[in-house]
Coordinates of C-alpha atoms in Angstrom, one line a residue:
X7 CA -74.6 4.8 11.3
X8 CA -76.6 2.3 13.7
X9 CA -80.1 4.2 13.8
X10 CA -81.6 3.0 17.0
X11 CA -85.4 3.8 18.8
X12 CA -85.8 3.6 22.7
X13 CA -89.0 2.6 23.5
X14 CA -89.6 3.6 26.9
X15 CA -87.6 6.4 28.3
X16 CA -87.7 5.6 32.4
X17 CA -84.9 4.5 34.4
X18 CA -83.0 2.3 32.4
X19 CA -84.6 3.9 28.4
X20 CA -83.3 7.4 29.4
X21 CA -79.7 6.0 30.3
X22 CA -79.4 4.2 27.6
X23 CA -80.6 7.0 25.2
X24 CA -78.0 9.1 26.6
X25 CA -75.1 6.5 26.3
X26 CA -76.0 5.7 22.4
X27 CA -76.0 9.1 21.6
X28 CA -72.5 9.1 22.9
X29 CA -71.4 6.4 20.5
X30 CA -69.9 7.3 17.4
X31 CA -71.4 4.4 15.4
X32 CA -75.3 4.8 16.5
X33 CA -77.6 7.7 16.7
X34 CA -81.0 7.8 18.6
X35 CA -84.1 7.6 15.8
X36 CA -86.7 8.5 18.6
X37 CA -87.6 7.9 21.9
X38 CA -90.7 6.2 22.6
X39 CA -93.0 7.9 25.7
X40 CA -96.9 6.8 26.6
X41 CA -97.4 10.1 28.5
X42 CA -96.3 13.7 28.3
X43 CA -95.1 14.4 31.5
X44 CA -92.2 16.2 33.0
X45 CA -89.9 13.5 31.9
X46 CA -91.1 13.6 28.0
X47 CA -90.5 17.4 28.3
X48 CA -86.8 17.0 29.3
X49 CA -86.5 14.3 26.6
X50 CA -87.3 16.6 24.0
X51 CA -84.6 18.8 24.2
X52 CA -82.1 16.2 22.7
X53 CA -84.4 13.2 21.5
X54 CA -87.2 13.3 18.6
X55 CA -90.8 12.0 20.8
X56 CA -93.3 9.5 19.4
X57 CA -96.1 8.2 21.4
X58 CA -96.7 4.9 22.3
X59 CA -99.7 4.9 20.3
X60 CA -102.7 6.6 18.8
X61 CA -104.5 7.2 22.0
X62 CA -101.1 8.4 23.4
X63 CA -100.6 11.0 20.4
X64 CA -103.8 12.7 21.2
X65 CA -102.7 12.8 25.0
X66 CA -99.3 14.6 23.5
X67 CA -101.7 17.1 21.0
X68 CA -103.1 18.1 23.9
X69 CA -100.3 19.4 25.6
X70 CA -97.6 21.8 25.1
X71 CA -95.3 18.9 24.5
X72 CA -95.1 17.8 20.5
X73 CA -95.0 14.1 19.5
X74 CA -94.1 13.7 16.2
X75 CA -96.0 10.2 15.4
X76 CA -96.3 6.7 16.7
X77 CA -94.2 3.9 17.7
X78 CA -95.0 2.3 14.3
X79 CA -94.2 5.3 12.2
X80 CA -90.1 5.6 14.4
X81 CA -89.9 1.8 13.5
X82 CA -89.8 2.5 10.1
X83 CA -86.5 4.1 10.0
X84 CA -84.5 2.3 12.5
X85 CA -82.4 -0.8 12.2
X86 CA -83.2 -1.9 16.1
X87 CA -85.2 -1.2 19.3
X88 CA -84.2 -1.0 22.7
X89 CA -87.0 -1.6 24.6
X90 CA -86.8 -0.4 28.1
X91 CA -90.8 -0.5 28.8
X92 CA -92.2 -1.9 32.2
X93 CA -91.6 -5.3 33.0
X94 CA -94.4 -8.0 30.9
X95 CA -94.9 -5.4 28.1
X96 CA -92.0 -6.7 25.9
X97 CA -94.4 -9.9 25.9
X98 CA -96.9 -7.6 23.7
X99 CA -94.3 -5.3 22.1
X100 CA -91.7 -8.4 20.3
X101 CA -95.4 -8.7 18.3
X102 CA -94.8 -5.4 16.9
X103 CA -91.3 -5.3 16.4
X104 CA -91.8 -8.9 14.4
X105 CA -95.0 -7.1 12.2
X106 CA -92.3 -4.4 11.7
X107 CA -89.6 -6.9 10.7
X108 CA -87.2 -4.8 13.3
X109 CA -84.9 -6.1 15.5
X110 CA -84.9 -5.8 19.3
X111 CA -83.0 -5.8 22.6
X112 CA -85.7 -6.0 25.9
X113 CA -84.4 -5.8 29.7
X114 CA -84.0 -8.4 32.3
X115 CA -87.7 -8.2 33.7
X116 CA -89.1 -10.4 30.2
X117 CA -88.5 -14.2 30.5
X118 CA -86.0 -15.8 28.7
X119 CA -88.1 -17.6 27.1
X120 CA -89.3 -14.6 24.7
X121 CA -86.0 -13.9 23.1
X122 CA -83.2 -16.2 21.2
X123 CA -80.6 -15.3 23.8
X124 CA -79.7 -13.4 27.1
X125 CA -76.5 -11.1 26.9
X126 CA -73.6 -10.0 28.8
X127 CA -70.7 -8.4 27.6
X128 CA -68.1 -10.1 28.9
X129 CA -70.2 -13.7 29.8
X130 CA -71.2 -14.5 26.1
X131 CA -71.4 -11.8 23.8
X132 CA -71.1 -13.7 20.2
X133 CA -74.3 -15.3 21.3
X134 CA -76.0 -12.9 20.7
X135 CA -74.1 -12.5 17.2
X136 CA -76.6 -12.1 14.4
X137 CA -79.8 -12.7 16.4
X138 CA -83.0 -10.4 15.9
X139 CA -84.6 -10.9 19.8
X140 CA -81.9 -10.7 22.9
X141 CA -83.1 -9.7 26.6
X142 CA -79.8 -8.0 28.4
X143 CA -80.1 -9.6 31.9
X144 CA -81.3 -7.8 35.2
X145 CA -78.9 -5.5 36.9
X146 CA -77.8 -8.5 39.5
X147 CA -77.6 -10.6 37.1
X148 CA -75.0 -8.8 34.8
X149 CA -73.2 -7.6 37.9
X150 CA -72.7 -11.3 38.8
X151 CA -71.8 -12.5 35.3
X152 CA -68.9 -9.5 35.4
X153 CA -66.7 -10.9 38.4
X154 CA -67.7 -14.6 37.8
X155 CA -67.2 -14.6 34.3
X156 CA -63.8 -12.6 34.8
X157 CA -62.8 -15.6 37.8
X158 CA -64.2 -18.0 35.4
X159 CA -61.6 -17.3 32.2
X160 CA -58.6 -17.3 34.3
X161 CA -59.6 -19.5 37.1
X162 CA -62.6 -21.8 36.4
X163 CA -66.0 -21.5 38.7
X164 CA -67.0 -25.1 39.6
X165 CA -69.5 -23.4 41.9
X166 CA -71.6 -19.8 42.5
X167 CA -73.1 -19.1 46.2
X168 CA -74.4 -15.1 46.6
X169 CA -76.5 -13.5 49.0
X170 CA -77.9 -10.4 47.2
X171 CA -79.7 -7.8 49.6
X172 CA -81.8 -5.8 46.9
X173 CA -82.8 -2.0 47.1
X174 CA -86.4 -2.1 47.2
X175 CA -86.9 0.3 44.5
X176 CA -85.3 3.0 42.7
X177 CA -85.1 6.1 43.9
X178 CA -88.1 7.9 41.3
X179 CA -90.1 5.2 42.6
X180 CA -92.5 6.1 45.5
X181 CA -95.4 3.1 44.8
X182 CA -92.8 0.3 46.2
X183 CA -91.7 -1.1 49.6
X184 CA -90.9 -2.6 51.4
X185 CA -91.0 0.5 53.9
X186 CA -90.2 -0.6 57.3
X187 CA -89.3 -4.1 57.0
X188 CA -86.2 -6.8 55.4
X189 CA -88.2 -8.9 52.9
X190 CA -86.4 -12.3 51.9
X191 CA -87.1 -13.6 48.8
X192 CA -88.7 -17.6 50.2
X193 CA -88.2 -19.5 47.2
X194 CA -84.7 -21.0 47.2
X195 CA -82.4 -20.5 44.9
X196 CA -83.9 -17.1 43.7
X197 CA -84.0 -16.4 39.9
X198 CA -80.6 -14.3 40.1
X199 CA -79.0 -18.2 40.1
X200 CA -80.7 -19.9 37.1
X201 CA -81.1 -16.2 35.4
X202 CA -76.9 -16.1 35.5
X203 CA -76.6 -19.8 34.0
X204 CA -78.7 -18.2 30.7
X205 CA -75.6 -15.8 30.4
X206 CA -72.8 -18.1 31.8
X207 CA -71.5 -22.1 31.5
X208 CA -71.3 -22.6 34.9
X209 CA -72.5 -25.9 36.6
X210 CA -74.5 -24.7 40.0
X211 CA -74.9 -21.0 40.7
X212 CA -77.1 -20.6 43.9
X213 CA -78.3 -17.5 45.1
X214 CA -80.8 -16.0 48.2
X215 CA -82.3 -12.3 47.9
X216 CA -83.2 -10.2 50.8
X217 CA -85.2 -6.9 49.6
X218 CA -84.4 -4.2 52.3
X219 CA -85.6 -0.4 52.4
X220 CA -82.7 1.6 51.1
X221 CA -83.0 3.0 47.5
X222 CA -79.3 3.6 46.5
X223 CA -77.7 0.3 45.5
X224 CA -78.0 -3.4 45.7
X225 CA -74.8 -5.5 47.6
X226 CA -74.0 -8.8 47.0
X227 CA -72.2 -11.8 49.5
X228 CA -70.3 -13.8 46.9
X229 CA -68.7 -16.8 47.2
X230 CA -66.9 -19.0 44.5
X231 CA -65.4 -22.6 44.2
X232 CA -63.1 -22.2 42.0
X233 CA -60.8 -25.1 39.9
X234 CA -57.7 -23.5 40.6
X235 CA -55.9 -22.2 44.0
X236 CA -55.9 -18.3 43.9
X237 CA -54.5 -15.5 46.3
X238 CA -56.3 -12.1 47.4
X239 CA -53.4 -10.5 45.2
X240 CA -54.4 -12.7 42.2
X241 CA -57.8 -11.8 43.2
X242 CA -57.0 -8.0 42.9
X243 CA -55.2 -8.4 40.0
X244 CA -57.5 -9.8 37.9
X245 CA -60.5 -7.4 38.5
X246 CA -57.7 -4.9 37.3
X247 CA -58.3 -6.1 33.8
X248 CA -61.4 -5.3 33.4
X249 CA -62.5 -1.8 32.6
X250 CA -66.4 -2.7 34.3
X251 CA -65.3 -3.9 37.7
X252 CA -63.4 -1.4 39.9
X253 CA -61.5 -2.4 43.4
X254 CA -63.0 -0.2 45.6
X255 CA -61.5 0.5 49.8
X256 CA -63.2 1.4 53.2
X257 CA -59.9 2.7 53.9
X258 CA -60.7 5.6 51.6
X259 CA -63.8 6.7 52.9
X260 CA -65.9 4.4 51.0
X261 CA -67.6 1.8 53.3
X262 CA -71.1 1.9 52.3
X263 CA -73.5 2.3 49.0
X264 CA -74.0 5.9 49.8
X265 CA -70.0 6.7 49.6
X266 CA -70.4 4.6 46.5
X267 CA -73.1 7.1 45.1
X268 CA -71.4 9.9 46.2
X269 CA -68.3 8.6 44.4
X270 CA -70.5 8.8 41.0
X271 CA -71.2 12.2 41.3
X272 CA -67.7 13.3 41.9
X273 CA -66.7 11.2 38.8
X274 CA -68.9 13.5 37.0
X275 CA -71.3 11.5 35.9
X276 CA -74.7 12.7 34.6
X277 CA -77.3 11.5 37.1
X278 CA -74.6 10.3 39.1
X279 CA -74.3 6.8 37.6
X280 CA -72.1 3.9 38.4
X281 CA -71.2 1.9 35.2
X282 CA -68.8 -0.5 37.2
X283 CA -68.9 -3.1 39.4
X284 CA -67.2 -1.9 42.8
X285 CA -66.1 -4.8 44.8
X286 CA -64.6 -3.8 48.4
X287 CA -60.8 -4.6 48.6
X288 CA -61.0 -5.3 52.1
X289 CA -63.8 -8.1 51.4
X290 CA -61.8 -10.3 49.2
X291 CA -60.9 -13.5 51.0
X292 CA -58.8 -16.4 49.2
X293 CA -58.2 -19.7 50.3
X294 CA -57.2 -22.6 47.9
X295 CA -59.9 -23.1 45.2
X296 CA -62.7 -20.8 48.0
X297 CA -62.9 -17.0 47.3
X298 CA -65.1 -14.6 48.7
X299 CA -66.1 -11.0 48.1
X300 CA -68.1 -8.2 48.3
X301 CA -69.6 -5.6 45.6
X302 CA -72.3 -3.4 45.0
X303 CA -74.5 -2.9 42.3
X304 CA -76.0 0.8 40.9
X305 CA -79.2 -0.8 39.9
X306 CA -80.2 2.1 37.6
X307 CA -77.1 2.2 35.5
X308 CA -74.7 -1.0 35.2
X309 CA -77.2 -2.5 32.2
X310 CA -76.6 0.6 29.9
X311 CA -73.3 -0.1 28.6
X312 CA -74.2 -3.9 27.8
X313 CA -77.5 -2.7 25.8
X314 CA -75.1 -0.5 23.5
X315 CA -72.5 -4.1 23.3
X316 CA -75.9 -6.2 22.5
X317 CA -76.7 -3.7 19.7
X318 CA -73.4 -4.1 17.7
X319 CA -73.9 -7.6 18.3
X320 CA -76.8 -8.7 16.9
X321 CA -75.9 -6.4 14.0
X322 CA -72.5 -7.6 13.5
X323 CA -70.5 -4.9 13.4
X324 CA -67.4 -5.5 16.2
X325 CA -66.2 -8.0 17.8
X326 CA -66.2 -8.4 21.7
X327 CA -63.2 -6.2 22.6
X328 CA -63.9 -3.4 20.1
X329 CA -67.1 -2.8 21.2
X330 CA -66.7 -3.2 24.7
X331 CA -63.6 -0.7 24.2
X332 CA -65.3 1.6 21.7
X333 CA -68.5 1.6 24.5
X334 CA -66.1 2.4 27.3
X335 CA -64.7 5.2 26.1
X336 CA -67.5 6.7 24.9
X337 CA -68.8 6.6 28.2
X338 CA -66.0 7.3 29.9
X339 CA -65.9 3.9 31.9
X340 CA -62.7 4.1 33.8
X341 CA -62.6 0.3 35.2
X342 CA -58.5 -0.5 35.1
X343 CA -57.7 0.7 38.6

């Protein structure tokens, strides 16, 4: 059994918590939490607490809320860390994993630079095979890698052009805008492009952002040059084949992000979450080698099955399609529609 510690239990920590404890192979150590709030409280009915640190474990004996140690003290019985702390503190944290000689996974807000190798299930999971430090790419990013690296095995990408209009924060958040504005990103391309070349071997991948004030989703404008001639059916019919992108219709009701969250909830899913990639039937367009779509991303959720892949692959112990079935079904991914 994979013993695994979360340090940092916010929006992405507390979803993947949840989706390791669903695994058969892994069980959750400890969660990590700097403050006892309302959050840590909740956490506690399921999850062993430990605070971030000394100062942190006097904040927690001062509460009704009981932490049963530090950070350092959970480290010494777990094989790996997910660390899902704000963005820039995996700089200071890798120090303490590498003191603690533990392994660790970080999120796609720490730079590339700090880890051995960026991850995505389907893009390039054995390179991440055996390694002590990977960072599982943003939420954009990994959306992207899904469809292009599914249109990239069958088809070949020669080129990646995306338009990504970003949620300006998520929906817990109330510190972040913008509020009454659109807010494009002014450096061209934006670091969704070079981010998705870390996960993918693709030759050009150029991308825009717009941030906007919506909190549900992020949608993204793709457009491929492909290496062979494909059809909307082939289009259709490959996305079919992969449980992590679903084909989604306006047709049906759904013809916006909050049909799209709405759709979560009916699914049943705690918190409402979106694991998969929808991609609007109605937006596919194929023309020779030139395809076009639509999708949208659930910025909150679409990470948390690659962070449980990343852990049994820097462990080594499955190969790509077990533990991206073995992951699925656990979490009750339906994809395959």
């Amino acid at each position: 059994m994979i013993k695994v510690a979360i340090n940092g239990y916010g929006t992405i920590g507390r979803r993947v918590a949840d989706a390791v404890r669903a695994q058969k192979d892994m069980s959750v150590a400890g969660i990590v939490k700097r403050k006892p709030d309302y959050v840590a409280r909740e956490a506690s009915r399921n999850y062993r607490i430990f605070s971030s640190d000394k100062e942190s474990l006097k904040a927690f004996s001062q509460s009704s809320i009981e932490a049963e140690g530090t950070m350092e003290e959970l480290l010494d019985d777990v094989d790996i860390v997910v660390d899902a702390t704000p963005e820039g503190q995996g700089e200071k944290n890798i120090q303490v994993y590498k003191t603690a000689r533990k392994k660790a996974i970080f999120q796609g807000g720490e730079s590339a630079a700090l880890v051995e190798a960026s991850f995505n299930a389907y893009g390039n999971f054995v390179d991440s095979w055996g390694k002590d430090y990977v960072r599982v790419v943003s939420c954009n990013t990994t959306a992207m890698a899904r469809t292009v690296s599914a249109c990239m095995e069958k088809f070949g990408v020669r080129k990646v052009e995306a338009t990504i209009i970003r949620r300006a924060t998520d929906p817990n958040d109330s510190k972040k805008g913008p509020i009454n504005a659109i807010e494009p990103s002014l450096g061209f391309p934006s670091h969704h492009g070079p981010d998705l070349k870390t996960v993918l071997k693709i030759g050009e991948a150029n991308t825009v952002a717009i941030k906007v004030p919506t909190t549900l989703m992020h949608v993204h404008v793709v457009n491929l040059t492909l290496e062979k001639s494909i059809t909307q059916d082939d289009t259709l019919d490959l996305f079919k084949e992969y449980g992590r992108i679903i084909t989604v219709s306006g047709k049906e009701g759904l013809i916006s992000t909050a049909q799209l969250m709405d759709l979560g909830k009916e699914m049943g899913r705690k918190r409402g979450d979106l694991f998969e990639i929808p991609v609007w039937k109605e937006s596919i367009f194929a023309n020779n080698d030139n395809l076009r779509y639509i999708q949208a991303v659930h910025q909150e959720s679409d990470v948390v099955p690659e962070n449980v892949d990343a852990i049994r692959s820097m462990l080594q112990e499955k190969d790509k399609e077990t533990s991206i079935e073995e992951t699925d079904r656990a979490m009750e991914i339906r994809g395959k529609n």
